[in-house]
Amino acid sequence: PLRITTPGKRPVVLPFSKTGSPFTFGAMIPNERRVIHLSLAAESDLQTESVGEGVARRLKVSLKEPS
């Protein structure tokens, strides 16, 4: 699993397997989503996407589609 620390020093463990299904976090504040987006940007085989609206906005992590 990947471990990320958010701006509020709250650790987030990403229980995502690079061979598995997409993982969607529960609702989180924009700063927390941004930290995870930025932390995973260097992972060439993963993509992140914010889904939903308002207070129900979530972060989805999945494998990139092969080009």
PDB file of C-alpha atoms in Angstrom, residues 20-64:
ATOM      1  CA  GLY A  20      -6.718  -4.526  -9.004  1.00  0.00           C
ATOM      2  CA  SER A  21      -9.868  -2.532  -9.455  1.00  0.00           C
ATOM      3  CA  PRO A  22     -10.084   1.250  -9.105  1.00  0.00           C
ATOM      4  CA  PHE A  23     -10.190   2.530  -5.536  1.00  0.00           C
ATOM      5  CA  THR A  24     -12.431   5.441  -4.522  1.00  0.00           C
ATOM      6  CA  PHE A  25     -11.740   7.289  -1.270  1.00  0.00           C
ATOM      7  CA  GLY A  26     -14.571   8.591   0.866  1.00  0.00           C
ATOM      8  CA  ALA A  27     -15.450  12.289   0.733  1.00  0.00           C
ATOM      9  CA  MET A  28     -12.490  14.524   1.586  1.00  0.00           C
ATOM     10  CA  ILE A  29     -11.614  18.197   1.675  1.00  0.00           C
ATOM     11  CA  PRO A  30      -9.950  19.768  -1.390  1.00  0.00           C
ATOM     12  CA  ASN A  31      -6.476  20.018   0.219  1.00  0.00           C
ATOM     13  CA  GLU A  32      -6.423  16.306   0.978  1.00  0.00           C
ATOM     14  CA  ARG A  33      -7.506  15.379  -2.545  1.00  0.00           C
ATOM     15  CA  ARG A  34      -4.862  17.692  -4.002  1.00  0.00           C
ATOM     16  CA  VAL A  35      -2.058  16.139  -1.930  1.00  0.00           C
ATOM     17  CA  ILE A  36      -2.987  12.683  -3.177  1.00  0.00           C
ATOM     18  CA  HIS A  37      -3.279  13.900  -6.796  1.00  0.00           C
ATOM     19  CA  LEU A  38       0.203  15.453  -6.548  1.00  0.00           C
ATOM     20  CA  SER A  39       1.735  12.518  -4.676  1.00  0.00           C
ATOM     21  CA  LEU A  40       0.580  10.032  -7.289  1.00  0.00           C
ATOM     22  CA  ALA A  41       1.391  12.201 -10.320  1.00  0.00           C
ATOM     23  CA  ALA A  42       4.833  10.566 -10.594  1.00  0.00           C
ATOM     24  CA  GLU A  43       3.308   7.079 -10.815  1.00  0.00           C
ATOM     25  CA  SER A  44       3.396   6.399 -14.553  1.00  0.00           C
ATOM     26  CA  ASP A  45       0.844   3.583 -14.376  1.00  0.00           C
ATOM     27  CA  LEU A  46      -1.748   5.263 -12.100  1.00  0.00           C
ATOM     28  CA  GLN A  47      -4.249   8.039 -12.694  1.00  0.00           C
ATOM     29  CA  THR A  48      -6.310  10.049 -10.233  1.00  0.00           C
ATOM     30  CA  GLU A  49      -9.648  11.699 -10.800  1.00  0.00           C
ATOM     31  CA  SER A  50     -11.990  13.716  -8.592  1.00  0.00           C
ATOM     32  CA  VAL A  51     -15.582  12.550  -8.929  1.00  0.00           C
ATOM     33  CA  GLY A  52     -18.835  13.898  -7.517  1.00  0.00           C
ATOM     34  CA  GLU A  53     -19.742  17.402  -6.460  1.00  0.00           C
ATOM     35  CA  GLY A  54     -19.688  19.594  -3.378  1.00  0.00           C
ATOM     36  CA  VAL A  55     -19.165  17.908  -0.007  1.00  0.00           C
ATOM     37  CA  ALA A  56     -19.599  14.488  -1.652  1.00  0.00           C
ATOM     38  CA  ARG A  57     -16.529  14.939  -3.903  1.00  0.00           C
ATOM     39  CA  ARG A  58     -14.275  11.881  -3.823  1.00  0.00           C
ATOM     40  CA  LEU A  59     -10.942  10.814  -5.262  1.00  0.00           C
ATOM     41  CA  LYS A  60     -10.716   7.793  -7.566  1.00  0.00           C
ATOM     42  CA  VAL A  61      -7.378   6.058  -8.280  1.00  0.00           C
ATOM     43  CA  SER A  62      -7.097   3.604 -11.148  1.00  0.00           C
ATOM     44  CA  LEU A  63      -4.657   2.103 -13.590  1.00  0.00           C
ATOM     45  CA  LYS A  64      -3.929   4.179 -16.697  1.00  0.00           C
TER      46      LYS A  64
END
